[in-house]
Coordinates of C-alpha atoms and ligand atoms in Angstrom, one line a residue:
M15 CA 97.2 129.9 60.1
D16 CA 99.9 131.9 61.8
L17 CA 100.9 130.0 64.9
S18 CA 101.9 133.1 66.8
A19 CA 98.2 134.0 66.9
F20 CA 97.8 131.2 69.4
R21 CA 100.3 132.9 71.8
T22 CA 97.8 135.5 73.0
L23 CA 95.4 132.7 73.9
E24 CA 97.9 130.8 76.1
P25 CA 96.8 132.4 79.4
L26 CA 93.3 131.0 78.9
C27 CA 94.6 127.6 77.9
W28 CA 96.5 127.5 81.2
R29 CA 93.1 127.3 83.0
A30 CA 93.3 123.6 82.3
P31 CA 93.3 121.5 85.5
S32 CA 96.3 119.6 86.7
A33 CA 97.0 117.5 89.8
H34 CA 98.2 119.7 92.7
N35 CA 97.8 122.6 90.2
T36 CA 101.5 122.1 89.1
Q37 CA 100.7 123.2 85.4
P38 CA 103.3 120.8 84.0
W39 CA 102.7 121.5 80.3
R40 CA 105.2 123.4 78.2
L41 CA 104.7 124.7 74.7
R42 CA 107.5 125.2 72.2
Y43 CA 106.8 127.1 69.0
E44 CA 108.5 125.6 66.0
P45 CA 108.2 126.8 62.4
D46 CA 105.3 124.5 61.4
A47 CA 103.8 123.3 64.7
I48 CA 103.7 123.9 68.5
R49 CA 105.3 121.1 70.5
V50 CA 103.4 120.0 73.6
G51 CA 105.7 118.7 76.3
W52 CA 106.1 118.8 80.0
D53 CA 108.6 120.0 82.7
P54 CA 109.7 117.1 84.9
D55 CA 110.1 119.5 87.8
Q56 CA 106.3 119.8 87.8
A57 CA 105.6 116.1 87.8
L58 CA 104.6 114.6 91.1
K59 CA 107.2 111.9 91.5
A60 CA 106.0 110.7 94.9
A61 CA 102.3 111.1 94.7
D62 CA 102.0 110.1 91.0
P63 CA 104.9 107.6 90.5
T64 CA 103.3 106.1 87.3
G65 CA 102.7 109.5 85.7
R66 CA 99.0 108.7 85.3
D67 CA 97.8 112.1 86.6
L68 CA 100.6 113.9 84.7
R69 CA 99.3 112.4 81.4
L70 CA 95.7 113.1 82.3
S71 CA 96.6 116.7 83.1
L72 CA 98.5 117.0 79.8
G73 CA 95.6 115.6 77.8
A74 CA 93.2 118.1 79.6
F75 CA 95.6 120.9 78.6
V76 CA 95.6 119.7 74.9
E77 CA 91.8 119.6 74.8
T78 CA 91.7 123.1 76.5
C79 CA 94.0 124.5 73.8
L80 CA 91.8 123.1 71.0
I81 CA 88.6 124.5 72.5
V82 CA 90.1 128.0 73.1
A83 CA 91.7 128.1 69.6
A84 CA 88.4 127.0 68.0
D85 CA 86.4 129.6 69.9
A86 CA 88.9 132.3 68.7
G87 CA 88.4 131.1 65.1
L88 CA 91.8 129.5 64.8
R89 CA 92.1 126.3 62.8
L90 CA 94.3 124.2 65.0
E91 CA 94.5 120.4 65.3
Y92 CA 96.4 118.0 67.6
V93 CA 98.6 115.2 66.5
A94 CA 99.6 112.7 69.2
D95 CA 103.2 111.8 69.1
H96 CA 104.1 110.4 72.6
D97 CA 107.7 110.3 73.5
D98 CA 108.4 109.7 77.2
R99 CA 112.2 110.1 76.9
N100 CA 111.9 113.4 75.2
R101 CA 109.0 114.5 77.4
R102 CA 106.6 115.2 74.5
V103 CA 103.0 114.2 74.1
G104 CA 102.3 115.6 70.6
W105 CA 101.9 118.7 68.4
L106 CA 99.4 121.4 67.8
R107 CA 99.5 122.4 64.2
P108 CA 97.5 124.4 61.6
A109 CA 94.5 122.5 60.2
R110 CA 92.0 122.8 57.4
Y111 CA 89.1 123.1 59.7
R112 CA 88.3 124.4 63.1
Y113 CA 88.2 121.8 65.9
R114 CA 84.7 120.6 66.4
T115 CA 83.5 121.1 69.9
S116 CA 80.4 122.4 71.7
F117 CA 82.5 124.0 74.4
R118 CA 83.5 127.7 74.5
A119 CA 86.3 129.6 76.0
T120 CA 83.9 130.9 78.7
D121 CA 83.4 127.2 79.8
V122 CA 87.1 126.8 80.2
W123 CA 87.3 130.0 82.2
E124 CA 84.3 129.2 84.4
R125 CA 84.9 125.5 85.2
R126 CA 86.6 124.9 88.5
T127 CA 87.2 122.1 91.0
D128 CA 84.8 122.4 93.9
R129 CA 85.7 120.8 97.2
G130 CA 82.8 122.4 99.1
R131 CA 79.3 121.2 99.8
F132 CA 77.0 120.0 97.1
A133 CA 73.2 120.5 97.2
G134 CA 72.5 117.4 95.0
A135 CA 74.0 114.6 93.0
P136 CA 73.9 114.2 89.2
G137 CA 70.7 112.8 87.9
G138 CA 70.4 109.8 85.6
D139 CA 70.4 112.1 82.5
A140 CA 73.6 113.9 83.4
L141 CA 75.3 110.5 84.2
A142 CA 74.1 109.1 80.8
V143 CA 75.6 112.1 79.0
V144 CA 79.0 112.0 80.6
D145 CA 79.1 108.2 80.2
L146 CA 78.4 108.8 76.5
V147 CA 81.3 111.3 76.3
A148 CA 83.7 108.6 77.7
R149 CA 82.2 105.8 75.7
Q150 CA 82.9 107.6 72.4
A151 CA 86.6 107.1 73.3
G152 CA 86.1 103.4 74.4
G153 CA 85.8 104.1 78.1
G154 CA 82.9 104.9 80.5
V155 CA 81.8 106.9 83.5
R156 CA 80.0 105.0 86.3
A157 CA 78.6 106.0 89.6
V158 CA 80.1 104.0 92.5
P159 CA 77.4 101.9 94.0
R160 CA 77.1 101.4 97.8
A161 CA 79.0 104.7 98.3
G162 CA 78.5 104.3 102.0
R163 CA 81.6 102.0 102.0
L164 CA 83.7 104.7 100.4
G165 CA 84.1 106.7 103.7
G166 CA 86.2 103.8 105.1
L167 CA 88.2 103.4 101.9
L168 CA 89.0 107.2 101.9
R169 CA 90.3 107.1 105.4
V170 CA 92.5 104.1 104.6
A171 CA 93.8 105.9 101.4
D172 CA 94.5 109.2 103.2
R173 CA 96.3 107.4 106.1
R174 CA 98.5 105.5 103.7
L175 CA 99.4 108.6 101.8
Y176 CA 100.1 110.7 104.9
A177 CA 102.3 108.0 106.2
D178 CA 104.6 108.4 103.3
P179 CA 107.2 111.2 104.0
A180 CA 107.9 111.7 100.3
V181 CA 104.2 112.2 99.4
V182 CA 103.8 114.6 102.4
A183 CA 106.9 116.6 101.4
E184 CA 105.6 116.9 97.9
L185 CA 102.2 118.0 99.0
R186 CA 103.8 120.5 101.4
H187 CA 105.8 121.9 98.5
W188 CA 102.6 122.6 96.5
L189 CA 100.4 123.8 99.4
R190 CA 99.8 127.5 99.5
L191 CA 98.2 127.9 103.0
D192 CA 99.3 131.5 103.6
P193 CA 98.4 134.3 101.2
A194 CA 101.9 135.7 101.9
H195 CA 103.4 132.6 100.1
P196 CA 105.4 134.0 97.1
D197 CA 103.5 131.6 94.7
Y198 CA 100.1 132.0 96.2
H199 CA 98.8 133.5 93.0
A200 CA 100.8 131.4 90.7
D201 CA 100.2 127.7 91.3
G202 CA 99.6 124.9 93.9
L203 CA 96.7 124.4 96.2
S204 CA 95.6 127.3 98.2
D205 CA 93.8 127.4 101.6
R206 CA 90.8 128.9 99.8
C207 CA 90.6 126.3 97.1
L208 CA 91.0 123.6 99.7
D209 CA 88.0 125.1 101.6
L210 CA 90.1 125.5 104.7
S211 CA 89.3 128.1 107.4
R212 CA 92.2 130.4 108.5
P213 CA 92.7 128.4 111.8
A214 CA 92.5 125.1 109.9
A215 CA 95.1 126.2 107.4
A216 CA 97.4 127.4 110.2
G217 CA 96.9 124.1 112.0
L218 CA 97.7 122.1 108.9
R219 CA 100.8 124.2 108.3
A220 CA 102.1 123.7 111.8
A221 CA 101.3 120.0 111.7
L222 CA 103.1 119.5 108.4
G223 CA 106.1 121.5 109.7
A224 CA 106.4 119.1 112.7
Y225 CA 105.8 116.0 110.5
P226 CA 109.2 114.4 111.0
V227 CA 108.8 114.5 114.8
L228 CA 105.1 113.8 115.0
R229 CA 104.9 111.1 112.3
P230 CA 105.9 108.2 114.6
L231 CA 103.3 109.5 117.2
G232 CA 100.3 109.0 114.9
L233 CA 100.3 112.3 112.9
P234 CA 99.3 110.5 109.6
R235 CA 96.1 109.4 111.3
L236 CA 95.4 112.9 112.6
L237 CA 96.1 114.5 109.2
A238 CA 93.8 112.0 107.5
A239 CA 91.0 112.8 109.9
A240 CA 91.7 116.6 109.8
G241 CA 90.3 117.0 106.3
G242 CA 86.9 115.8 107.4
D243 CA 84.8 113.4 105.3
P244 CA 84.4 114.8 101.8
L245 CA 81.5 112.4 101.2
A246 CA 79.5 114.1 104.0
R247 CA 79.6 117.2 101.7
G248 CA 77.2 115.6 99.3
G249 CA 77.2 114.5 95.7
A250 CA 77.8 111.1 94.1
V251 CA 81.1 109.5 93.4
L252 CA 81.9 108.9 89.7
A253 CA 84.7 106.9 88.2
L254 CA 86.2 107.3 84.8
I255 CA 86.9 103.9 83.4
A256 CA 89.5 103.2 80.7
P257 CA 89.3 100.6 78.0
D258 CA 91.4 97.5 78.6
G259 CA 95.2 97.9 78.1
L260 CA 95.3 101.7 77.8
D261 CA 98.9 102.8 77.2
E262 CA 100.6 106.1 78.1
A263 CA 99.5 107.8 74.9
G264 CA 96.0 106.5 75.6
E265 CA 96.1 108.1 79.1
V266 CA 96.9 111.5 77.5
E267 CA 93.8 110.9 75.2
F268 CA 91.8 110.2 78.3
G269 CA 92.9 113.4 79.8
R270 CA 91.1 115.0 76.9
V271 CA 88.1 112.9 77.7
L272 CA 88.3 113.9 81.4
L273 CA 88.3 117.6 80.4
R274 CA 85.2 117.0 78.2
V275 CA 83.5 115.2 81.0
W276 CA 84.2 118.0 83.4
L277 CA 83.0 120.6 81.0
T278 CA 79.9 118.6 80.3
L279 CA 79.2 118.5 84.1
H280 CA 79.9 122.2 84.3
A281 CA 77.4 122.9 81.5
A282 CA 74.8 120.9 83.5
G283 CA 75.4 123.1 86.6
L284 CA 77.5 120.4 88.3
A285 CA 81.1 120.4 89.6
A286 CA 83.8 117.8 90.4
H287 CA 86.0 117.2 93.4
P288 CA 88.6 114.6 92.5
L289 CA 89.4 111.9 95.0
S290 CA 92.5 110.5 93.4
Q291 CA 93.8 109.0 96.6
L292 CA 91.2 106.2 96.2
I293 CA 93.1 104.9 93.1
D294 CA 96.6 105.9 94.2
V295 CA 96.6 103.3 97.0
A296 CA 96.6 99.7 95.7
A297 CA 94.3 98.3 98.4
T298 CA 91.6 101.0 98.0
R299 CA 91.9 100.8 94.2
T300 CA 91.3 97.1 94.3
A301 CA 88.3 97.6 96.6
L302 CA 86.9 100.2 94.4
G303 CA 87.3 98.0 91.3
A304 CA 85.4 95.3 93.1
L305 CA 82.5 97.7 94.0
L306 CA 82.3 98.7 90.3
G307 CA 82.9 95.3 88.9
V308 CA 85.9 96.4 86.8
A309 CA 89.6 95.5 86.8
P310 CA 91.3 98.0 89.2
E311 CA 93.9 98.9 86.5
R312 CA 91.0 100.3 84.4
L313 CA 90.2 103.0 87.0
L314 CA 91.6 106.3 85.7
H315 CA 90.0 108.9 87.8
V316 CA 87.5 109.2 90.6
A317 CA 85.6 112.3 91.7
R318 CA 82.8 113.4 93.9
V319 CA 80.3 115.2 91.7
G320 CA 77.3 117.4 92.6
R321 CA 75.5 120.7 92.4
P322 CA 77.6 123.4 94.1
I323 CA 75.8 125.6 96.6
R324 CA 78.2 128.6 95.8
A325 CA 80.9 129.3 93.2
A326 CA 84.2 127.8 94.3
P327 CA 87.3 130.0 94.4
R328 CA 89.2 130.3 91.2
S329 CA 92.6 128.5 91.5
A330 CA 95.9 130.3 90.7
R331 CA 97.8 130.2 87.5
R332 CA 101.4 131.0 86.6
V333 CA 100.3 132.7 83.4
G334 CA 97.6 135.3 83.0
G335 CA 95.3 136.5 85.8
G336 CA 96.5 134.1 88.5
G337 CA 94.1 133.5 91.3
R338 CA 92.6 137.0 91.0
D339 CA 89.2 137.1 89.4
L340 CA 90.0 139.2 86.4
G341 CA 87.9 137.5 83.8
P342 CA 88.7 135.8 80.5
V343 CA 89.4 139.1 78.8
R344 CA 92.9 139.2 80.2
T345 CA 94.5 137.1 77.5
G346 CA 96.8 139.8 76.3
G347 CA 100.5 139.5 75.6
S348 CA 101.8 141.0 78.9
A349 CA 101.4 137.6 80.6
R350 CA 104.6 135.9 81.8
T351 CA 105.1 132.5 80.1
T352 CA 107.5 129.9 81.4
R353 CA 108.7 127.4 78.9
Ligands
FMN1097 C1 94.4 114.2 87.0 C2 94.0 115.1 88.1 C3 93.9 114.6 89.4 C4 93.5 115.4 90.5 N1 93.4 114.9 91.7 C5 92.9 115.6 92.7 C6 92.7 115.1 94.0 O1 93.0 113.9 94.3 N2 92.2 115.9 95.0 C7 91.8 117.2 94.8 O2 91.3 117.8 95.7 N3 92.0 117.7 93.5 C8 92.5 117.0 92.5 N4 92.6 117.5 91.3 C9 92.2 118.9 91.0 C10 93.4 119.9 90.9 O3 93.9 120.1 92.2 C11 92.9 121.1 90.3 O4 92.5 120.9 88.9 C12 93.9 122.3 90.3 O5 94.1 122.6 91.6 C13 93.4 123.5 89.5 O6 92.1 123.9 90.0 P1 90.9 124.0 89.0 O7 90.5 122.6 88.6 O8 89.8 124.7 89.9 O9 91.2 124.9 87.9 C14 93.1 116.7 90.2 C15 93.2 117.3 88.9 C16 93.6 116.4 87.9 C17 93.6 117.0 86.5

């Protein structure tokens, strides 16, 4: 297989999800393989100090590359080769066979995070299927019981995070609350994707601008309340649970699992709205672990999942069609790639 054939597919691969939509992955074409690494400037040093979400995002990208390549008839495989110091997770290289997957490029294109209202929660069948997807890798997916207690935990987590100036500065850096922002169609979290009305987006922008002054006056509490209660928007809360003692390379593997879980949900007409703050804050992570009866360190990802009532806006990308709805056909070579 000629590796350069993969280049034209890159824009579609960039549809992979990443925390804060930073798109941290970087590909480098070498004679016999494509190196998959990451750009430290796109890592969330304050919000994701352990790098868990970075590695999940990189794994999700790897799985996306394999699906897109397989759908285009390319025989590509992934070889994990984690090297934190050199910022490498592994290699994509020519293979004897096409990657075996039931997902198609159109699934990659259509899947999206949905922070809006859900008409229903996943049924037992859908839950069993995504649990099986994770169990095949030694993990599991479980619905959080007594989800009524989660509202309080979410408020605690949000307040803790909004009280941390470094986390807030980082969030502000990646927020795209005004369509005039130069990177509105490139990356980050837009007002539309966050399901914010124009006045709400303007209010949030003003509040974050005044953060240093207003922080001691209780702004973190206000900011935490301003987003409303995501749990009131319906759905069930699911947790992705890791096997015991998962290492960094294992987290990348579970990023691949996470993508398969999301695409499985998508195929069942469901969507996910991650609530990572619940496991970013030690106290709420412990409480969530207790609700699920698992060790807190095994909690890898948490999301509200349900049946969307309308298609969520498509998020922006630095490569390819950006936030504009141009369809998966725009995978041609004119796209700007940043490596
Ligand atoms: C590991 C990981 C953690 C995430 N955590 C959150 C989160 O806590 N809250 C949220 O609203 N979105 C979260 N997201 C969703 C991203 O913001 C989203 O994938 C990105 O903006 C791209 O949008 P898309 O998924 O619609 O393509 C997370 C995504 C990943 C991969």
